[in-house]
Amino acid sequence: MKVAIIGSAFSGNRGAAAMLESSIAHLTEQEPDVDIVHLSMYPRSDADLNTHANVRVMDASPLRLGVAINGGALLWRLASPARGAIRKYVPEVGEIADSDVLLDQGGITFVDGREKYLVYNVASILPALNLKTPVVKCAQALGPFEGTLNRTLAKVYLPKVAAIVSRGAITHSHLEGLGLTNVTAGADMAFTLDVTLRDEALANEAIPSEFFDGGDVVGYSPSQVLRESAAKRGDDYVAEVVRHIDHLTEVMGRKVFLVAHSTRPNPDKLHNNDLPVCREILAHVASPDKVAFTDRELTPGALRSLIGRCDLFVASRFHAMVSSLAMSVPTLVLGWSHKYREVLDQVGQAEWAMSASDVTIESFAERMAALDAAKSEIREALNAKVPEVRATAMEQFGIIGRVARAGVSVLRTAAKGAAGRA
């Protein structure tokens, strides 16, 4: 089997890395000889971070994807004599053409209000569609589709995808509203990530395990996305998070693990990079000696290991929330999209979602006190529910296998027919 993957990355967002790492692990377990081509938006960083012998990182940075790869795929379809040249100058096109399936791991696509990303959403899957390589959209948030442009593009392209895995009930209802018949209810692939002994060792190097002794640590994952949204409203996001952390340390008497869940080595790059905002927050807290922070680019498993050692967690990054829930840590979510609530619904924790734009220090303090009081019951509920969600997330690997094998079957049938005619 040969699999191409797009929309995720080893670097940047640790959630995207978790989806990619878990995909590689479980696909390799399912098909030991699987050949994986990772079409990366950060090809240099991802090549440096890739430790898998059966994974090749190729350049699908936004401009190359939009122009060279999409243009090459269209030319491949329309002018077969040019295919040799295309393979030479845009090898990514040949790799997609040779793949049995393309996995689109964009975490949130075709959503009203995010029209600026629609070009990338389409560009990620269009080469495969032109090359007749079946596409599986791994569990992600989609919709709503009320906006004219988003609805039009969704109705054109989503029916052409071999399979779409919805990440929750809200997304599923949005997709059903389009009349799609290629949708399966699922759960986020990051729930299938396993924490290895190597991850545990890396976690211990980043934050000494003694910091978590006593079970009094609250994890807090800020978000550059929320900082940008707050700035547009004229609000000071850094000051707001500082007030939250000061409440945790000075009023509740807790230690805090400050989590940058999206990291990039270049401090000037703010997209998918929470390191700058975390550093500013740390510089202004009342008791920095009570706050642990690492700016290392940890593996998704190492970061999940550290999150799992927390007593409580505050998440403003989606996959930081997934990791805390996967480790059965009682979690308060300060989010901005239906994608948070629908996952909390899956584990019976929707009451712990707050709209980030509406949070005050008073409401934050009240919900944290309630979360702390209910933590034993929440952990028990998560311990019961998370294995079910993980099992649901694992089912999409069966979908991927069936789609890939169906494509292989079709190609072999076509090849036999061509041989017979010859």
Coordinates of C-alpha atoms in Angstrom, one line a residue:
M1 CA 0.0 0.0 0.0
K2 CA 1.1 3.5 -0.8
V3 CA -0.4 6.4 1.2
A4 CA -0.1 10.2 0.7
I5 CA -0.9 12.5 3.6
I6 CA -1.5 16.2 3.5
G7 CA -2.8 18.8 5.9
S8 CA -0.7 17.7 9.0
A9 CA 2.9 18.3 10.0
F10 CA 5.6 17.0 12.3
S11 CA 6.3 20.7 13.2
G12 CA 4.1 23.5 14.3
N13 CA 0.7 22.4 15.7
R14 CA 1.2 19.4 18.0
G15 CA -2.3 18.3 17.2
A16 CA -1.5 18.0 13.6
A17 CA 1.7 16.1 14.6
A18 CA -0.4 13.8 16.8
M19 CA -2.6 12.9 13.8
L20 CA 0.3 12.4 11.6
E21 CA 2.3 10.3 14.1
S22 CA -0.7 8.1 15.0
S23 CA -1.5 7.6 11.3
I24 CA 2.0 6.4 10.6
A25 CA 2.0 4.1 13.6
H26 CA -1.3 2.5 13.0
L27 CA -1.0 2.3 9.2
T28 CA 2.4 0.6 9.6
E29 CA 1.0 -1.8 12.1
Q30 CA -1.9 -2.6 9.7
E31 CA 0.4 -2.8 6.6
P32 CA 4.0 -3.3 7.6
D33 CA 5.2 -2.6 4.1
V34 CA 3.2 0.6 3.7
D35 CA 5.0 3.5 1.9
I36 CA 4.0 6.9 3.1
V37 CA 4.5 10.2 1.3
H38 CA 4.0 13.2 3.6
L39 CA 3.1 16.3 1.6
S40 CA 4.3 19.0 4.1
M41 CA 3.5 22.7 4.4
Y42 CA 6.8 22.9 6.4
P43 CA 9.1 20.6 4.3
R44 CA 12.4 21.6 5.8
S45 CA 11.3 21.4 9.5
D46 CA 9.4 18.2 8.9
A47 CA 12.3 16.5 7.1
D48 CA 14.5 17.3 10.1
L49 CA 11.9 15.9 12.5
N50 CA 10.9 12.8 10.5
T51 CA 12.3 9.6 12.2
H52 CA 10.3 7.1 10.2
A53 CA 12.1 4.9 7.6
N54 CA 8.9 4.4 5.6
V55 CA 8.0 8.1 5.4
R56 CA 9.3 10.5 2.8
V57 CA 8.7 14.2 3.3
M58 CA 7.9 16.2 0.1
D59 CA 7.4 19.9 -0.5
A60 CA 3.8 21.0 -0.4
S61 CA 4.3 24.5 1.0
P62 CA 1.4 26.7 0.2
L63 CA 2.7 28.4 -3.0
R64 CA 4.1 25.2 -4.4
L65 CA 0.9 23.3 -3.6
G66 CA -1.3 26.0 -5.1
V67 CA 0.7 26.6 -8.3
A68 CA 3.1 23.7 -9.1
I69 CA 1.3 20.7 -7.7
N70 CA -2.2 21.7 -8.7
G71 CA -1.0 22.9 -12.1
G72 CA 1.0 19.8 -12.6
A73 CA -1.8 17.5 -11.6
L74 CA -4.2 19.2 -14.1
L75 CA -1.6 19.0 -16.9
W76 CA -1.1 15.3 -16.0
R77 CA -4.8 14.7 -16.5
L78 CA -5.0 16.7 -19.8
A79 CA -1.7 15.9 -21.5
S80 CA -0.4 12.4 -20.8
P81 CA 2.7 12.9 -23.0
A82 CA 3.9 15.5 -20.4
R83 CA 3.8 13.1 -17.5
G84 CA 7.5 12.2 -17.6
A85 CA 8.5 15.9 -17.4
I86 CA 6.0 16.4 -14.6
R87 CA 7.5 13.6 -12.6
K88 CA 10.9 15.1 -13.0
Y89 CA 10.0 18.7 -12.1
V90 CA 7.1 18.3 -9.8
P91 CA 7.7 14.8 -8.3
E92 CA 4.9 15.3 -5.7
V93 CA 2.4 15.0 -8.5
G94 CA 3.8 11.6 -9.5
E95 CA 3.8 10.4 -5.9
I96 CA 0.1 11.4 -5.5
A97 CA -0.7 9.6 -8.8
D98 CA 1.0 6.5 -7.6
S99 CA -0.7 6.5 -4.2
D100 CA -3.6 4.2 -3.4
V101 CA -5.2 6.9 -1.2
L102 CA -4.7 10.5 -0.1
L103 CA -5.4 11.3 3.5
D104 CA -6.5 14.9 4.1
Q105 CA -5.8 15.7 7.7
G106 CA -6.8 19.3 7.8
G107 CA -8.3 19.8 11.3
I108 CA -11.0 22.2 10.2
T109 CA -12.0 22.8 6.6
F110 CA -14.9 24.3 4.5
V111 CA -16.2 26.4 7.4
D112 CA -18.2 29.6 7.3
G113 CA -16.1 32.5 8.6
R114 CA -12.8 31.0 7.5
E115 CA -13.2 31.8 3.8
K116 CA -9.6 32.8 3.5
Y117 CA -8.6 29.2 4.0
L118 CA -10.9 27.8 1.3
V119 CA -8.3 28.0 -1.4
Y120 CA -6.0 25.8 0.7
N121 CA -8.9 23.5 1.6
V122 CA -9.6 22.9 -2.1
A123 CA -5.9 22.9 -3.2
S124 CA -5.2 20.1 -0.7
I125 CA -7.5 17.6 -2.4
L126 CA -7.9 18.8 -6.0
P127 CA -4.6 17.2 -7.3
A128 CA -5.7 13.8 -6.1
L129 CA -9.2 14.3 -7.6
N130 CA -7.6 15.2 -10.9
L131 CA -5.2 12.2 -10.7
K132 CA -8.0 9.8 -9.8
T133 CA -6.5 9.0 -6.4
P134 CA -9.2 8.4 -3.9
V135 CA -9.3 10.9 -1.0
V136 CA -10.3 10.2 2.6
K137 CA -10.9 13.3 4.8
C138 CA -9.8 12.1 8.2
A139 CA -11.9 13.1 11.2
Q140 CA -12.2 16.9 11.2
A141 CA -14.6 19.7 11.7
L142 CA -16.6 20.9 8.7
G143 CA -19.4 23.5 8.2
P144 CA -21.6 25.2 8.7
F145 CA -22.3 25.8 5.0
E146 CA -24.6 28.9 5.1
G147 CA -22.1 31.2 3.3
T148 CA -22.6 31.3 -0.5
L149 CA -18.9 30.7 -1.4
N150 CA -18.3 28.0 1.2
R151 CA -21.5 26.2 0.4
T152 CA -20.8 26.3 -3.3
L153 CA -17.3 24.9 -3.0
A154 CA -18.4 22.3 -0.5
K155 CA -21.2 21.1 -2.8
V156 CA -18.7 20.9 -5.7
Y157 CA -15.8 19.1 -4.0
L158 CA -17.0 17.1 -1.0
P159 CA -19.2 14.7 -3.0
K160 CA -16.1 13.7 -5.0
V161 CA -14.2 12.6 -1.9
A162 CA -14.2 8.8 -1.3
A163 CA -14.9 9.1 2.4
I164 CA -15.4 11.9 5.0
V165 CA -15.1 11.1 8.7
S166 CA -17.0 13.7 10.7
R167 CA -15.4 14.6 14.1
G168 CA -18.7 15.0 16.0
A169 CA -22.4 15.4 15.9
I170 CA -22.4 19.0 14.9
T171 CA -20.1 18.5 11.9
H172 CA -22.1 15.4 11.0
S173 CA -25.4 17.3 10.9
H174 CA -23.8 20.0 8.7
L175 CA -22.6 17.4 6.3
E176 CA -26.0 15.6 6.2
G177 CA -27.5 19.0 5.4
L178 CA -25.6 19.0 2.2
G179 CA -27.1 15.6 1.3
L180 CA -23.7 13.8 1.3
T181 CA -23.7 10.0 1.3
N182 CA -19.9 9.5 1.8
V183 CA -19.9 10.5 5.5
T184 CA -19.1 8.3 8.5
A185 CA -19.4 9.5 12.1
G186 CA -16.0 9.3 13.8
A187 CA -13.7 10.8 16.4
D188 CA -10.4 12.7 16.2
M189 CA -7.5 10.6 15.0
A190 CA -5.3 12.2 17.8
F191 CA -7.2 10.1 20.3
T192 CA -5.4 7.0 18.9
L193 CA -1.9 8.5 19.7
D194 CA 0.1 6.2 22.0
V195 CA 2.6 7.5 24.5
T196 CA 5.9 5.6 24.2
L197 CA 8.8 5.1 26.6
R198 CA 10.8 7.5 24.4
D199 CA 8.1 10.1 24.8
E200 CA 8.1 9.6 28.6
A201 CA 11.9 10.1 28.7
L202 CA 11.7 13.3 26.5
A203 CA 8.9 14.6 28.8
N204 CA 11.1 14.0 31.9
E205 CA 14.0 15.9 30.2
A206 CA 11.7 18.9 29.4
I207 CA 10.0 19.2 32.8
P208 CA 11.4 17.3 35.8
S209 CA 8.8 14.8 37.1
E210 CA 9.3 16.3 40.6
F211 CA 7.4 19.4 39.5
F212 CA 4.2 17.3 39.3
D213 CA 4.7 15.7 42.7
G214 CA 1.8 16.5 45.0
G215 CA -0.9 16.4 42.3
D216 CA -1.4 20.2 42.4
V217 CA -0.5 21.3 38.9
V218 CA -2.9 23.0 36.5
G219 CA -2.0 22.9 32.8
Y220 CA -2.8 25.9 30.7
S221 CA -2.6 26.0 26.9
P222 CA -2.9 29.6 25.5
S223 CA -3.5 30.3 21.8
Q224 CA -2.0 32.7 19.3
V225 CA -5.3 32.4 17.4
L226 CA -7.2 33.7 20.4
R227 CA -4.6 36.5 20.9
E228 CA -5.3 37.7 17.3
S229 CA -9.0 37.5 17.8
A230 CA -8.7 39.5 21.1
A231 CA -6.6 42.1 19.4
K232 CA -9.3 42.7 16.8
R233 CA -11.8 43.3 19.6
G234 CA -9.3 45.7 21.3
D235 CA -8.6 43.3 24.2
D236 CA -5.3 42.4 25.7
Y237 CA -5.1 38.6 25.6
V238 CA -1.8 38.3 27.4
A239 CA -3.1 40.4 30.3
E240 CA -6.2 38.2 30.5
V241 CA -4.2 34.9 30.6
V242 CA -1.8 36.4 33.2
R243 CA -4.9 37.2 35.4
H244 CA -6.0 33.5 35.0
I245 CA -2.6 32.1 35.9
D246 CA -2.2 34.5 38.8
H247 CA -5.6 33.3 40.1
L248 CA -4.4 29.7 39.9
T249 CA -1.1 30.4 41.7
E250 CA -2.0 33.1 44.2
V251 CA -5.6 32.3 45.0
M252 CA -5.9 28.6 44.4
G253 CA -2.4 27.9 45.5
R254 CA -1.6 25.7 42.5
K255 CA 1.5 25.3 40.3
V256 CA 1.0 25.9 36.6
F257 CA 2.4 24.0 33.5
L258 CA 2.3 26.6 30.7
V259 CA 1.9 24.7 27.4
A260 CA 2.8 25.9 24.0
H261 CA 0.8 23.4 21.9
S262 CA 1.9 24.8 18.6
T263 CA 5.6 25.5 18.2
R264 CA 7.9 26.6 15.4
P265 CA 11.6 27.3 15.6
N266 CA 11.4 30.7 14.0
P267 CA 10.1 33.2 16.6
D268 CA 9.0 35.6 13.8
K269 CA 6.5 33.1 12.5
L270 CA 3.3 33.5 14.4
H271 CA 1.1 31.1 12.4
N272 CA 0.9 27.7 14.3
N273 CA 3.2 29.1 16.9
D274 CA 2.3 29.7 20.6
L275 CA 5.8 30.2 21.8
P276 CA 5.9 34.0 21.6
V277 CA 2.6 34.5 23.4
C278 CA 3.6 32.0 26.1
R279 CA 6.9 33.8 26.7
E280 CA 5.1 37.1 27.1
I281 CA 2.7 35.6 29.5
L282 CA 5.5 34.0 31.6
A283 CA 7.3 37.4 31.7
H284 CA 4.3 39.0 33.5
V285 CA 2.9 36.4 35.9
A286 CA 3.1 37.2 39.6
S287 CA 5.0 34.0 40.6
P288 CA 7.1 32.7 37.7
D289 CA 8.8 30.3 40.1
K290 CA 5.4 28.4 40.3
V291 CA 5.1 28.2 36.5
A292 CA 6.9 25.5 34.4
F293 CA 7.4 26.1 30.8
T294 CA 9.5 24.5 28.0
D295 CA 10.2 26.0 24.6
R296 CA 11.5 22.7 23.2
E297 CA 9.7 21.2 20.2
L298 CA 8.5 18.1 21.9
T299 CA 7.0 15.0 20.3
P300 CA 3.2 14.9 20.5
G301 CA 3.5 11.9 22.8
A302 CA 6.0 13.7 25.1
L303 CA 3.6 16.7 25.4
R304 CA 0.7 14.4 26.0
S305 CA 2.7 12.6 28.8
L306 CA 3.3 16.0 30.5
I307 CA -0.4 17.1 30.1
G308 CA -1.5 13.7 31.6
R309 CA 0.5 14.5 34.8
C310 CA -1.7 17.6 35.5
D311 CA -4.4 17.6 38.1
L312 CA -6.6 20.0 36.0
F313 CA -6.3 21.6 32.6
V314 CA -7.3 24.8 30.8
A315 CA -7.3 24.4 27.0
S316 CA -7.5 27.0 24.3
R317 CA -5.9 24.9 21.7
F318 CA -8.1 22.1 20.3
H319 CA -5.6 19.3 20.4
A320 CA -4.3 20.3 23.8
M321 CA -7.9 19.6 24.8
V322 CA -7.8 16.3 23.0
S323 CA -4.7 15.3 24.9
S324 CA -6.0 16.3 28.3
L325 CA -9.3 14.4 27.7
A326 CA -7.4 11.4 26.3
M327 CA -5.4 11.3 29.5
S328 CA -8.6 11.7 31.6
V329 CA -7.6 15.1 33.0
P330 CA -10.6 17.3 34.1
T331 CA -10.5 20.1 31.5
L332 CA -12.0 23.6 31.2
V333 CA -12.1 24.7 27.5
L334 CA -11.9 28.3 26.4
G335 CA -12.7 27.9 22.8
W336 CA -14.0 29.7 19.7
S337 CA -15.7 27.1 17.5
H338 CA -18.2 24.2 17.5
K339 CA -15.2 21.9 17.0
Y340 CA -14.5 22.1 20.8
R341 CA -18.0 21.4 22.0
E342 CA -18.7 18.5 19.7
V343 CA -15.7 16.6 21.0
L344 CA -16.6 17.4 24.6
D345 CA -20.0 16.0 23.8
Q346 CA -18.5 12.7 22.9
V347 CA -17.0 12.3 26.3
G348 CA -19.9 13.8 28.2
Q349 CA -18.1 17.0 29.2
A350 CA -19.9 19.8 27.2
E351 CA -20.7 21.7 30.4
W352 CA -17.0 22.6 30.7
A353 CA -16.9 24.6 27.5
M354 CA -16.8 28.4 27.6
S355 CA -16.7 30.9 24.7
A356 CA -13.2 32.5 25.0
S357 CA -14.5 35.9 24.0
D358 CA -17.0 36.0 26.9
V359 CA -14.7 34.9 29.7
T360 CA -14.1 37.2 32.7
I361 CA -11.8 36.7 35.6
E362 CA -14.9 36.1 37.7
S363 CA -16.4 33.5 35.4
F364 CA -13.0 31.8 35.1
A365 CA -12.6 31.7 38.9
E366 CA -16.1 30.3 39.3
R367 CA -15.7 27.5 36.7
M368 CA -12.2 26.5 37.9
A369 CA -13.6 26.2 41.5
A370 CA -16.4 24.0 40.2
L371 CA -14.0 21.9 38.1
D372 CA -11.7 21.4 41.0
A373 CA -14.6 20.3 43.2
A374 CA -15.9 17.8 40.6
K375 CA -12.5 16.5 39.4
S376 CA -12.9 13.0 40.9
E377 CA -16.2 12.4 39.2
I378 CA -14.9 13.8 36.0
R379 CA -11.9 11.6 35.9
E380 CA -14.1 8.6 36.6
A381 CA -16.4 9.6 33.7
L382 CA -13.5 10.2 31.3
N383 CA -11.9 6.8 32.3
A384 CA -15.1 5.2 31.2
K385 CA -15.8 7.2 28.1
V386 CA -12.4 7.8 26.4
P387 CA -11.8 4.1 25.5
E388 CA -15.0 4.2 23.5
V389 CA -14.0 7.4 21.7
R390 CA -10.5 5.9 20.9
A391 CA -12.2 2.8 19.5
T392 CA -14.4 5.0 17.3
A393 CA -11.3 7.0 16.1
M394 CA -9.5 3.7 15.3
E395 CA -12.3 2.7 12.9
Q396 CA -11.2 5.2 10.3
F397 CA -8.0 3.2 9.7
G398 CA -10.4 0.4 8.5
I399 CA -12.0 3.0 6.2
I400 CA -8.7 4.1 4.9
G401 CA -7.7 0.5 4.2
R402 CA -11.0 -0.3 2.4
V403 CA -10.7 2.8 0.2
A404 CA -7.1 2.1 -0.6
R405 CA -7.8 -1.6 -1.5
A406 CA -10.8 -0.6 -3.6
G407 CA -8.6 1.7 -5.6
V408 CA -6.0 -1.0 -6.1
S409 CA -8.7 -3.4 -7.2
V410 CA -10.0 -1.0 -9.7
L411 CA -6.6 -0.3 -11.1
R412 CA -5.8 -4.0 -11.4
T413 CA -9.1 -4.6 -13.2
A414 CA -8.3 -1.8 -15.6
A415 CA -4.8 -3.1 -16.2
K416 CA -6.1 -6.6 -16.9
G417 CA -8.6 -5.2 -19.3
A418 CA -5.9 -3.3 -21.1
A419 CA -3.7 -6.3 -21.3
G420 CA -6.6 -8.4 -22.7
R421 CA -7.3 -5.9 -25.4
A422 CA -3.6 -5.8 -26.3

